Each structure stands twice: as C-alpha cells, then as structure tokens.
CSV table of C-alpha atoms in Angstrom, one decimal:
chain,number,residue,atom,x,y,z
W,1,UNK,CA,-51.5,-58.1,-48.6
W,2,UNK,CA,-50.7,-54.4,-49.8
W,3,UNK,CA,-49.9,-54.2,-53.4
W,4,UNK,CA,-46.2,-53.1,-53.9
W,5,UNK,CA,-45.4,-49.7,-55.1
W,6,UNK,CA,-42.2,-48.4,-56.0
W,7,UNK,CA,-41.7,-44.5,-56.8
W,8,UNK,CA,-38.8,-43.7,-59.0
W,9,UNK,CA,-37.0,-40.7,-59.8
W,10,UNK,CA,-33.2,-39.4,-60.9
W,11,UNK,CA,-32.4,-38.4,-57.0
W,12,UNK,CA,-33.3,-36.2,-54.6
W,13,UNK,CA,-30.6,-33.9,-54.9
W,14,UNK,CA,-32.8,-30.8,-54.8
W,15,UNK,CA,-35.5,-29.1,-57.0
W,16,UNK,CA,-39.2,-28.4,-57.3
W,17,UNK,CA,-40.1,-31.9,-58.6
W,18,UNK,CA,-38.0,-33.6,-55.7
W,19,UNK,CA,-39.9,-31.3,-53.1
W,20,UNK,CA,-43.5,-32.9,-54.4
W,21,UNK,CA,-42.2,-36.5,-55.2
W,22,UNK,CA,-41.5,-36.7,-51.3
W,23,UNK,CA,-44.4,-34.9,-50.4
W,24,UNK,CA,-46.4,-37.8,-52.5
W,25,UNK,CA,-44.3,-40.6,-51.3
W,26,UNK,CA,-45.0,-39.4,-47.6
W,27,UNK,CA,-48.7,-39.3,-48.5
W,28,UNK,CA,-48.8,-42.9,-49.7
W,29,UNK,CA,-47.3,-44.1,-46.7
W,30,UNK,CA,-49.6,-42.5,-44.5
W,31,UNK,CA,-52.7,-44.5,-46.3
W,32,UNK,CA,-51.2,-47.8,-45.3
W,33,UNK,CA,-53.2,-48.8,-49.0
W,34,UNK,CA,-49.0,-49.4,-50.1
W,35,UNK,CA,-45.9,-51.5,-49.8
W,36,UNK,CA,-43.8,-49.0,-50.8
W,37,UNK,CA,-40.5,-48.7,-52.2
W,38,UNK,CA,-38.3,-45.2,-53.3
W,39,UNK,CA,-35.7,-46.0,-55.8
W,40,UNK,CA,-33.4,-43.4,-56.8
W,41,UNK,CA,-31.4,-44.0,-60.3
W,42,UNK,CA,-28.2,-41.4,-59.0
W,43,UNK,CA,-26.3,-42.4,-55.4
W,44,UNK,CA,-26.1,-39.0,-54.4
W,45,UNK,CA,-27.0,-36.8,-51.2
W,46,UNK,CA,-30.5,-35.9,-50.5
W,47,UNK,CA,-31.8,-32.9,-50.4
W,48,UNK,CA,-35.2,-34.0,-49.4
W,49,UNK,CA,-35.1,-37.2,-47.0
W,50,UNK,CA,-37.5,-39.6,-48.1
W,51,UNK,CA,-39.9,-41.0,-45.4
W,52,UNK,CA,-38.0,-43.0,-43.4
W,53,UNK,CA,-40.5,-45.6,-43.0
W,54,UNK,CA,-40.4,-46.0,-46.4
W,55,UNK,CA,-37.8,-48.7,-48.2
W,56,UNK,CA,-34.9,-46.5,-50.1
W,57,UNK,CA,-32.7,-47.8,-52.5
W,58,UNK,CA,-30.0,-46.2,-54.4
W,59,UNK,CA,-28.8,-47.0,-57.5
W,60,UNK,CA,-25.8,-45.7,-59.1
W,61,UNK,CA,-26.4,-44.8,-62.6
W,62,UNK,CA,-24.1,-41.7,-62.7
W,63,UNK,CA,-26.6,-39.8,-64.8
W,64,UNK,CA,-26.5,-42.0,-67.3
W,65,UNK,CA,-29.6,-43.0,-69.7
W,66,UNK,CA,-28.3,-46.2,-70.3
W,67,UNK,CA,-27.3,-47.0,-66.8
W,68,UNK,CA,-30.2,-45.7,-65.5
W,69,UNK,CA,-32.5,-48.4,-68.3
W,70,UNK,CA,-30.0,-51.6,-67.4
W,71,UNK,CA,-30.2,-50.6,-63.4
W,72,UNK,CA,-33.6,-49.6,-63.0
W,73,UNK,CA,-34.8,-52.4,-65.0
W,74,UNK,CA,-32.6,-54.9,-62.8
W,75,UNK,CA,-34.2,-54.0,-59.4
W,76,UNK,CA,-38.1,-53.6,-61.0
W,77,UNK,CA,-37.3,-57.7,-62.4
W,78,UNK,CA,-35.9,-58.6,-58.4
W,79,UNK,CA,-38.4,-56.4,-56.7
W,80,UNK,CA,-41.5,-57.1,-59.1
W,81,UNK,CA,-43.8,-54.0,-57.6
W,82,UNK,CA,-47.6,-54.3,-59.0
W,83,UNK,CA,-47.3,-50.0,-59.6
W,84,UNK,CA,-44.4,-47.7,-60.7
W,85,UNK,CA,-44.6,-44.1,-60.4
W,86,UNK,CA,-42.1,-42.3,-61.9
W,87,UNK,CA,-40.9,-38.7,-61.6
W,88,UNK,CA,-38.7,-36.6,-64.5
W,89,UNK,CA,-37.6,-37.7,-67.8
W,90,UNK,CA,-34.8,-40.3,-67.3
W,91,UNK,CA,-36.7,-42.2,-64.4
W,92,UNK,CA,-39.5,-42.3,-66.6
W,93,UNK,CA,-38.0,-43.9,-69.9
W,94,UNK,CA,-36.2,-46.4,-67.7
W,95,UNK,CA,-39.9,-47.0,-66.1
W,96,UNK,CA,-41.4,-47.8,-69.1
W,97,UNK,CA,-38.5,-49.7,-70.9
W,98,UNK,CA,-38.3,-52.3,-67.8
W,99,UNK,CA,-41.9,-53.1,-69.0
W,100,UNK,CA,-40.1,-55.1,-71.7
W,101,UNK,CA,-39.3,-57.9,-69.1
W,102,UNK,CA,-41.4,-57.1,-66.0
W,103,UNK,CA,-45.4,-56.6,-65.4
W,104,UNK,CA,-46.7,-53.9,-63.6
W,105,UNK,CA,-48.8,-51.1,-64.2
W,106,UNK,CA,-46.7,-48.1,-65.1
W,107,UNK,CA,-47.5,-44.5,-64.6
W,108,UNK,CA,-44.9,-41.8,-65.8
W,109,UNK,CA,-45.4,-38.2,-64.5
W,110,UNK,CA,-43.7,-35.4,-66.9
W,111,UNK,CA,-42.7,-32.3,-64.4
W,112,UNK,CA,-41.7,-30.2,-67.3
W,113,UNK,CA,-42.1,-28.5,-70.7
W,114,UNK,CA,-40.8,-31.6,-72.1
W,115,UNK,CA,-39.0,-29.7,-75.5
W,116,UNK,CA,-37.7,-26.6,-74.0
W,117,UNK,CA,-36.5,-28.8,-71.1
W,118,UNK,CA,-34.6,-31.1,-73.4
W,119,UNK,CA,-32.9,-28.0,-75.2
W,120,UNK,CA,-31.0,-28.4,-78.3
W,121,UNK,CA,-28.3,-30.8,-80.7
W,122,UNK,CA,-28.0,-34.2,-81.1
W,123,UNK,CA,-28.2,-35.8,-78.2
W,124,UNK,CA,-31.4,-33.3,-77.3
W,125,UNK,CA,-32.7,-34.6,-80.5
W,126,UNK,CA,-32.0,-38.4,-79.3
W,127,UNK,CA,-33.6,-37.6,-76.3
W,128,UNK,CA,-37.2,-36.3,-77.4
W,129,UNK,CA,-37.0,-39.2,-79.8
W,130,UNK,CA,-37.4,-41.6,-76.8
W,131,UNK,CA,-39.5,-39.8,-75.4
W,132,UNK,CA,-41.5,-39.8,-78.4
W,133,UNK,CA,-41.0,-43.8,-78.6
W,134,UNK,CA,-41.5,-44.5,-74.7
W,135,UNK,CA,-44.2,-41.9,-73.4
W,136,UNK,CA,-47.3,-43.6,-75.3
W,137,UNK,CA,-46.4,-47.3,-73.9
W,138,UNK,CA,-47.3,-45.8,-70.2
W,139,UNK,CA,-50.2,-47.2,-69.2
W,140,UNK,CA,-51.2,-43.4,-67.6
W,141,UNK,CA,-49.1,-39.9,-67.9
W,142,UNK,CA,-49.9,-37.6,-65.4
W,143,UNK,CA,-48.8,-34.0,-66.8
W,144,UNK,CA,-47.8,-31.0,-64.1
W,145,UNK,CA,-50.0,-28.6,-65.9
W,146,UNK,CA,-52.7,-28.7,-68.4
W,147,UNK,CA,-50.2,-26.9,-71.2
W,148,UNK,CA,-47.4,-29.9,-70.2
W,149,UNK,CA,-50.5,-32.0,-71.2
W,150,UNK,CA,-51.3,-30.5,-74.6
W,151,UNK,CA,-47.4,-31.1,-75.8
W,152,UNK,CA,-47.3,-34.9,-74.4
W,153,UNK,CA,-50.2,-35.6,-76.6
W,154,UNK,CA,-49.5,-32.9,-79.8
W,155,UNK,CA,-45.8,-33.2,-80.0
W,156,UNK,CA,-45.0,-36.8,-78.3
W,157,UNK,CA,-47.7,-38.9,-79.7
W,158,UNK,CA,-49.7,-39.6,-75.8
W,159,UNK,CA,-53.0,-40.5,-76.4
W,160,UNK,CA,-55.2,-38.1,-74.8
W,161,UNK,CA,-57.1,-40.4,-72.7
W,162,UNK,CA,-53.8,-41.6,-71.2
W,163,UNK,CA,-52.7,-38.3,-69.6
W,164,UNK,CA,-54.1,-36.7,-66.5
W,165,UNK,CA,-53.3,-32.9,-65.9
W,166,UNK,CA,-52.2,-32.6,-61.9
W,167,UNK,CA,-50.6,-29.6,-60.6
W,168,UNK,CA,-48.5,-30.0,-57.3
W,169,UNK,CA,-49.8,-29.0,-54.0
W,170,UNK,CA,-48.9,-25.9,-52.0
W,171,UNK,CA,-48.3,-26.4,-48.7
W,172,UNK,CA,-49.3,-22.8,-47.8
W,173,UNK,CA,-49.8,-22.7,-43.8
W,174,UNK,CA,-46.1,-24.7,-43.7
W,175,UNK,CA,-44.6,-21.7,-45.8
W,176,UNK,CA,-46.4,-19.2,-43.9
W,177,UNK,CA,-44.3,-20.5,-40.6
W,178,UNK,CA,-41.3,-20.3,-42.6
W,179,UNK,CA,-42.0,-17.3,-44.2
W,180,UNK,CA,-42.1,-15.8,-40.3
W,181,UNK,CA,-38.4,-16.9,-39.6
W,182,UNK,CA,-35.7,-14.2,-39.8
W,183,UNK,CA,-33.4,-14.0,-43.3
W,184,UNK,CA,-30.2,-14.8,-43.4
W,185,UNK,CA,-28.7,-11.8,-44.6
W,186,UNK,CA,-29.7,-7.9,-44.1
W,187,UNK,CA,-33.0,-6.9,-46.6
W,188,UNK,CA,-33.7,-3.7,-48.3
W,189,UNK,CA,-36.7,-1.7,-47.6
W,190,UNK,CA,-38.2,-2.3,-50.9
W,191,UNK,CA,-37.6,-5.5,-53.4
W,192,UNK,CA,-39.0,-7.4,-56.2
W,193,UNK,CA,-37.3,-10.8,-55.6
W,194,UNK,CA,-37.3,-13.6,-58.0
W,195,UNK,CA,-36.1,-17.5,-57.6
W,196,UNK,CA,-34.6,-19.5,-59.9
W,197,UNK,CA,-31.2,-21.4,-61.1
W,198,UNK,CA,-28.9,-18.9,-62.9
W,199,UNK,CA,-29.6,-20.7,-66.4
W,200,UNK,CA,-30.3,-19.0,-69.6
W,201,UNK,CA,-34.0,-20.6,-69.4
W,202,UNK,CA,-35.1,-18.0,-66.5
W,203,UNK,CA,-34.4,-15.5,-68.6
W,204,UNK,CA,-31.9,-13.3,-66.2
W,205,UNK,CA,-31.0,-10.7,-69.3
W,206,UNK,CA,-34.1,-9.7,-69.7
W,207,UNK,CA,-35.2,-9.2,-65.9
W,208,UNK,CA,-32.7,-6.8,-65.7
W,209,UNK,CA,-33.1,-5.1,-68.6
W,210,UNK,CA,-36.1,-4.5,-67.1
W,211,UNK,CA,-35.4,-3.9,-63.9
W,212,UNK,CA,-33.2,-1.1,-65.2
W,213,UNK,CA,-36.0,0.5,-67.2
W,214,UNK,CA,-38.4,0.2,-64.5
W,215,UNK,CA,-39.3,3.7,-63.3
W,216,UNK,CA,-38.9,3.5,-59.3
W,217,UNK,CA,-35.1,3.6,-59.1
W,218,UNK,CA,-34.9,3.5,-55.3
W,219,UNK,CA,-36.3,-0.1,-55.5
W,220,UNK,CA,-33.8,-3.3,-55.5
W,221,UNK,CA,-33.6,-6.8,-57.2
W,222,UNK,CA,-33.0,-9.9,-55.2
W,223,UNK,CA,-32.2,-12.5,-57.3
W,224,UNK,CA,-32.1,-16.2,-55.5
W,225,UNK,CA,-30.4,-19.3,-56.8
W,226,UNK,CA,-26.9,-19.8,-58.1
W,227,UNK,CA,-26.0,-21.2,-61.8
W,228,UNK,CA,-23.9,-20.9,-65.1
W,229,UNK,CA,-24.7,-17.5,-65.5
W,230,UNK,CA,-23.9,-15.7,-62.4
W,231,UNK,CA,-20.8,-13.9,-63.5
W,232,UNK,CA,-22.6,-12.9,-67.4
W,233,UNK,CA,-25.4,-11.5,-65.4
W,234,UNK,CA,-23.7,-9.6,-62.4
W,235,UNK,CA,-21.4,-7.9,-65.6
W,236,UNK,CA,-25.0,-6.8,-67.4
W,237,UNK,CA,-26.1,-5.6,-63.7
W,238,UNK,CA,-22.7,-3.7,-63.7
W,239,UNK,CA,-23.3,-2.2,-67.3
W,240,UNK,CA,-26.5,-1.3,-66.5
W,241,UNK,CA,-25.6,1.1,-63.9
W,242,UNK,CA,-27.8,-1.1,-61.5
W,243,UNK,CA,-25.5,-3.4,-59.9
W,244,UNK,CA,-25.8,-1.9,-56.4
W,245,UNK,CA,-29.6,-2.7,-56.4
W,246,UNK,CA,-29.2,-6.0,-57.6
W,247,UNK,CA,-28.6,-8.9,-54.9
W,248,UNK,CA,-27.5,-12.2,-56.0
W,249,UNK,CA,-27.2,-13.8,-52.5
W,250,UNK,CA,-27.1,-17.1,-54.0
W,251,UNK,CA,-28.7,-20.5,-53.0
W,252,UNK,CA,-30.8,-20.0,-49.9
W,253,UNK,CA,-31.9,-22.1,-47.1
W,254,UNK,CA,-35.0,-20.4,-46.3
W,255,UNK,CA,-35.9,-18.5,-49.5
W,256,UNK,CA,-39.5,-17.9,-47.6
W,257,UNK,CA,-38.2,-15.7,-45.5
W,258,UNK,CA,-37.6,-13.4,-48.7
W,259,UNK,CA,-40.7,-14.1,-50.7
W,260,UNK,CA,-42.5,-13.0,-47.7
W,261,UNK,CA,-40.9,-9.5,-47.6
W,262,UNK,CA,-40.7,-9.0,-51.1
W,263,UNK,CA,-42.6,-6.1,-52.7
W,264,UNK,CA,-43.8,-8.6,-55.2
W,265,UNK,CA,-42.3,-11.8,-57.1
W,266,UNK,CA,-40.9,-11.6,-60.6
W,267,UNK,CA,-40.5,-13.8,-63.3
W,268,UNK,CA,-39.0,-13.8,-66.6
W,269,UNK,CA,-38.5,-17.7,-67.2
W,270,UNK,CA,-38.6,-18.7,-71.3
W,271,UNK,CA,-40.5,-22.0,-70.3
W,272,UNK,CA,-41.9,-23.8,-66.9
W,273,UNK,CA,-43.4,-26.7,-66.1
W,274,UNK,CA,-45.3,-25.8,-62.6
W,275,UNK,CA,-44.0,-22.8,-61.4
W,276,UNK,CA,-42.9,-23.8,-57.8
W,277,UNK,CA,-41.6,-20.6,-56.8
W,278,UNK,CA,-44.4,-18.9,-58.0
W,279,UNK,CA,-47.6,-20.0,-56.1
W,280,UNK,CA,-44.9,-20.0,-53.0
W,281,UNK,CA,-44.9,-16.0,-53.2
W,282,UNK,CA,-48.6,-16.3,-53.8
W,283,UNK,CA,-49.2,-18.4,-50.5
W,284,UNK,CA,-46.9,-15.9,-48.9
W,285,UNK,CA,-49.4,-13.1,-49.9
W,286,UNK,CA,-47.3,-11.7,-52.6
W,287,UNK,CA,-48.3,-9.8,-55.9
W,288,UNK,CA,-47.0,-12.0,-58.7
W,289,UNK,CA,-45.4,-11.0,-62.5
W,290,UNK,CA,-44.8,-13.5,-64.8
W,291,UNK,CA,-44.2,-14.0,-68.4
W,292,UNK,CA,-47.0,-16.2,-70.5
W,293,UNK,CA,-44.5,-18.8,-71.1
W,294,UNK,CA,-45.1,-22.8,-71.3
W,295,UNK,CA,-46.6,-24.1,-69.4
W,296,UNK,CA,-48.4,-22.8,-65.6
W,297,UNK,CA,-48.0,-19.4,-65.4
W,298,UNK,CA,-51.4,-18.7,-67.0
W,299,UNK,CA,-52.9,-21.3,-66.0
W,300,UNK,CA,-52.4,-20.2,-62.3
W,301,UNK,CA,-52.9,-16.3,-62.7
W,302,UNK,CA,-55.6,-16.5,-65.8
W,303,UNK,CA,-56.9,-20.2,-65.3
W,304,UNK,CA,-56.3,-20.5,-68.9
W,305,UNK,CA,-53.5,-22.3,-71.4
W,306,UNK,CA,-50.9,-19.7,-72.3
W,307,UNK,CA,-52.9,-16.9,-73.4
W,308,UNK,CA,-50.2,-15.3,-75.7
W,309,UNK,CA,-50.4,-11.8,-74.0
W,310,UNK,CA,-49.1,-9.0,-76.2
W,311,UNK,CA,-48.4,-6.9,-73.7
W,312,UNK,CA,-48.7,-6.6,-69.5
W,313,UNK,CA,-52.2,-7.8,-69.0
W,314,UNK,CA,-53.7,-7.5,-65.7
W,315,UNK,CA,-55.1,-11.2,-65.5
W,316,UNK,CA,-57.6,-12.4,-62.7
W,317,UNK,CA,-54.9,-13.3,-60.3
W,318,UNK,CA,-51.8,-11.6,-61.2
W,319,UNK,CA,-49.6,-9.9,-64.4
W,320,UNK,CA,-48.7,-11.6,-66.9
W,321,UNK,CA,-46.1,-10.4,-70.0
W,322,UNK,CA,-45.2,-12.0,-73.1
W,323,UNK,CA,-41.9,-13.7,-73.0
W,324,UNK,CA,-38.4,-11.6,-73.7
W,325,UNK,CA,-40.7,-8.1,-73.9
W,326,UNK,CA,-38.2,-6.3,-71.8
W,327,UNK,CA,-40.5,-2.8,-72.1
W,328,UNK,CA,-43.7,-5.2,-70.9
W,329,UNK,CA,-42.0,-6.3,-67.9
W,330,UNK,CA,-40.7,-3.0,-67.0
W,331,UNK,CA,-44.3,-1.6,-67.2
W,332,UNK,CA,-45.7,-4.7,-65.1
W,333,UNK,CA,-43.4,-3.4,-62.2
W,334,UNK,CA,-44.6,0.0,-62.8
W,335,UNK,CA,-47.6,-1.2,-62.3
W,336,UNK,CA,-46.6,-2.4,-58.5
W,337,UNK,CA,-46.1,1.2,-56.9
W,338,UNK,CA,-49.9,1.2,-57.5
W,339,UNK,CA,-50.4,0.6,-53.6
W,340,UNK,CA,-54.1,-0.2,-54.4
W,341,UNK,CA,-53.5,-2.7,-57.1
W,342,UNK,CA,-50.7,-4.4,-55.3
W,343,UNK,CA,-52.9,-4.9,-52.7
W,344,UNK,CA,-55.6,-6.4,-54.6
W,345,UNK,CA,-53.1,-8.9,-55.7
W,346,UNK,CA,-51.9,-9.8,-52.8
W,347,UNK,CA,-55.4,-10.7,-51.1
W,348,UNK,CA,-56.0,-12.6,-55.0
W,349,UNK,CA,-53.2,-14.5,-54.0
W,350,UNK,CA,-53.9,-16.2,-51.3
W,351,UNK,CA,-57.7,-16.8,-52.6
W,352,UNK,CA,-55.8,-18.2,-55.4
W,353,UNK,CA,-53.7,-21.0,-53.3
W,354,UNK,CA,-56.8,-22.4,-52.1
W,355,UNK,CA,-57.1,-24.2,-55.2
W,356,UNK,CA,-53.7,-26.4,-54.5
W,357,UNK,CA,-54.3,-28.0,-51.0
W,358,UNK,CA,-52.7,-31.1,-50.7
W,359,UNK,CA,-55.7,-33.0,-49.9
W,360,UNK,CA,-57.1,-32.1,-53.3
W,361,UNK,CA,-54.3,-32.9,-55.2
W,362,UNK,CA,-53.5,-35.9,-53.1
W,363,UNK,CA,-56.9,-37.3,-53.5
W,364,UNK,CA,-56.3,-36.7,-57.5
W,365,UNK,CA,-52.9,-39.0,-57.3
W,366,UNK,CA,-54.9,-42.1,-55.2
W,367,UNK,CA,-57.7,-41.6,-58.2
W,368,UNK,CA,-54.7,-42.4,-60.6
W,369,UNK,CA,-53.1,-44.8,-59.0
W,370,UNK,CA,-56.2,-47.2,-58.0
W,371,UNK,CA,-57.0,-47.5,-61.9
C-alpha cells in the first residue's frame, strides 16, 4: 500500500512558489510511489489547478495563523499521512505544530528570505519568533537557495544537517512555446522589462532612477505586475521626465511573451528567495541585470552566495549590482547597447538554464522525501 502524502501550502492563489508546488505535486503523482493529498489552509480561487487526479481539500483559515494551526492540525489528526510537505511560512508552522498530536515525518520548505520576507513591528517580530521556535522541530528543511539556507541555520537556529538547498526547476522548452505567442498589447522596439508585484521590496524607486540616468534615452521600461505602489511610482516616472517610456501594463497573462522580446531583464529587488522571473528571461535567451541581494541572484549568475558587489560586475552569467546603487544600475544598462556583450549573455543564458531541468531537481525532492 502507498504511503500517504499530503502537500500543504497557504493557497494557490498565484505566485512563484504556487507555480513549483504544483509542478512538484504533479511530479509525485506521476511516480505512483504516493497516496497523495493537496491541502490548502485559504478557500480561495486557484490560480494554478492542482492535478486533478490528486485529492484537494480546502480549508478556510482566512489567512489566519491561528486558524491555519487549529485547521491544518484537525485534517493531519483525521487524514494521518505518513509525509507532509509544506510550502511558505504559515503552512509550514501549522506543519510542524500538528506534530504535537499526530506522527508523521515532516518536511517544511522555506521559498523565501525568511526576515526580509517577514518585514517589520510586532507582529513581524512574533512571527520570526515561531519560526525561530518551529523550524528546528522539522524533521528536514529544504531551503530555495543556498543563501535561504545559510539564514535558516544562522538566524533561525536549523541545524545544518537538517536543511537541503533546492532551487526550483525551469521549465525552459514550455516557456520557449509561450514565449512564441503574440503579446497582448503593442511593444516598443527597444525594452528592458522587469516582473515583479508593485511592492517597496522590488525596489521600483530605484529602477527608475536608473532608468532615467541610463544613457540610451530612446529605449523604454516595461514594468509587469500590479501592487501598492503603482500610483507612487507612475508620479516618480512623471517627475522624472520618463513617464512616456515607462509601461506599467499591469498583471499579465503571458508575461513570456515580453521576456522574450525584451532587450534584456532588470531587476532591482531588496531581497529574493529564487528569483522566478529571473531564470524565465534567462530560458527565454535574455541578458539579465540584477542586484546582489538575498538570496539567488548570485547564486544563479556567479554560482556563488551574495558576493557583495560594489559596483556592476560582469559575473560569469550575467550583471550583477549592489542593492539601492542607482548609478550601478544605470551603468549595468549601459552596459547592454554593447551588441557584443549582450549577445554573449544571451547565449550564457540559456547554457545557464541547463542546470534547473526538472528532472534534476525532481530527482533532488524524491532523494528528500524517501529519507
């Protein structure tokens, strides 16, 4: 008889770590190795169907922390799986709190840089406490980058020999089809486009500051994703005398479709956990600039921990800048009128991707979860 698994996360309303937790979930049923089980701790609409031959339940915590522990710990003690795999930081203390009345072998995976995600104030404070109290009971971690791994076990007590370092697979010939469909609105001739929620954490200011300084000024910005900041940052475009190069089409079906016509990809994020954006616009061919920040971006274009840059360093696979150096960043897109360069980058790219094939990292999830 298959052992029972049961994969757990907040929804799958939308995001990068959704987007893999399927991916993984449609993986496991494909084995046959699993009874397997997706619980979600929010009733909300998917963004990313689960499997369908794979058991669903929804619970209906509401975003709550303690919902999500009484709920998730209720279905664990009536479904009593052998395995949990969780996904993001709620569904992950509720994982390992329903330990206190159920057995199984639990295995948390932390998609983010755990204390720039969790911001600031009290209740940010209450939260890395837990985490601090809850992580190190996991029987295994498995961090989305080895820099996610290095907090977990400096900042959050995980002992090392708990936490696994995987990074998510890159679907690249699937994005290549997509990246072949038609936009959905009319492109410029010449773009850097970056992707992100509109959130101070993807540091908009600063990409346009940049953006403004940068020395080709018949080049445009497209900006995809929607958020919080929309209106502050459309106002500094405005300011900056750059608002007609600057898109901000919003959220996009197919962002692809862009990546793949892009001049290069841009980004000015404060803090990642896997880029997912990122290595998209590399599958898609693309030239890549990226601040040093925690935790990923060096990793994938220097194949090292952030490697505090001090200014636009042309690492083995793409540019990195330190973070909030609005003159770096400006001079890393200087750098991309260099035809020759660019192009180097762009064949780097997609040499690059071949290091995320799902097989690969699949194969590096079973390895886990047979332990």
């Amino acid at each position: 008889m298959a052992r029972r698994l049961l994969l757990m996360i907040n929804s799958l309303e939308g995001g990068g770590a959704e987007k893999v937790f399927v991916s993984i979930a449609a993986h496991l049923a494909s084995t046959g190795d699993w009874d397997l089980c997706i619980a979600t701790l929010d009733d909300v609409p998917d963004a990313h169907p689960a499997p369908p031959e794979v058991k669903r339940i929804r619970l209906d915590s509401r975003g709550s922390f303690f919902r999500s522990f009484l709920q998730a710990g209720d279905f664990i003690s009536l479904w009593r799986p052998d395995v949990v795999l969780s996904f993001l930081t709620r569904a992950n203390c509720a994982a390992v709190l329903a330990r206190r009345s159920s057995d199984f072998h639990c295995i948390i995976s932390e998609r983010v840089h755990t204390t720039s995600h969790l911001g600031r104030g009290a209740r940010s404070r209450l939260q890395r406490a837990m985490v601090r109290w809850l992580y190190p009971r996991a029987d295994k971690v498995i961090a989305v980058s080895g820099g996610v791994r290095n907090e977990l076990e400096r900042c959050y007590g995980v002992p090392a020999n708990r936490i696994t370092a995987i990074p998510n697979p890159v679907f690249a010939d699937a994005l290549q089809l997509r990246g072949q469909e038609e936009a959905e609105i009319d492109l410029p001739q010449d773009f850097f486009v970056a992707v992100g929620r509109l959130v101070p954490n993807k540091g908009g200011e600063v990409l346009l500051r940049a953006f403004a300084a940068h020395a080709n000024k018949d080049r445009a910005l497209l900006i995809l994703g929607e958020g919080p900041e929309r209106t502050r940052l459309v106002a500094l475009a405005n300011s900056l005398g750059i608002g007609e190069r600057v898109h901000m089409p919003g959220y996009i079906n197919n962002p692809q479709a862009f990546l793949a016509r892009g001049t290069a990809y841009v980004s000015a994020s404060r803090s990642e956990g896997f880029p997912n954006a990122l290595v998209e616009a590399m599958s898609l061919g693309r030239a890549v600039i990226s601040t040093d920040c925690h935790s990923g971006p060096a990793e994938i274009l220097a194949d090292t921990l952030t490697g505090h840059v001090k200014g636009p360093e042309q690492a083995h696979w793409g540019v990195l800048v330190p973070v909030d150096d609005v003159t770096a960043l400006a001079d890393a897109m200087d750098l991309m009128d260099e035809a020759g360069l660019r192009s180097r980058y762009e064949t780097l790219s997609l040499q690059r991707m071949q290091s995320y094939s799902p097989p690969d990292i699949f194969a590096r999830y079973d390895a886990v979860l047979s332990l």
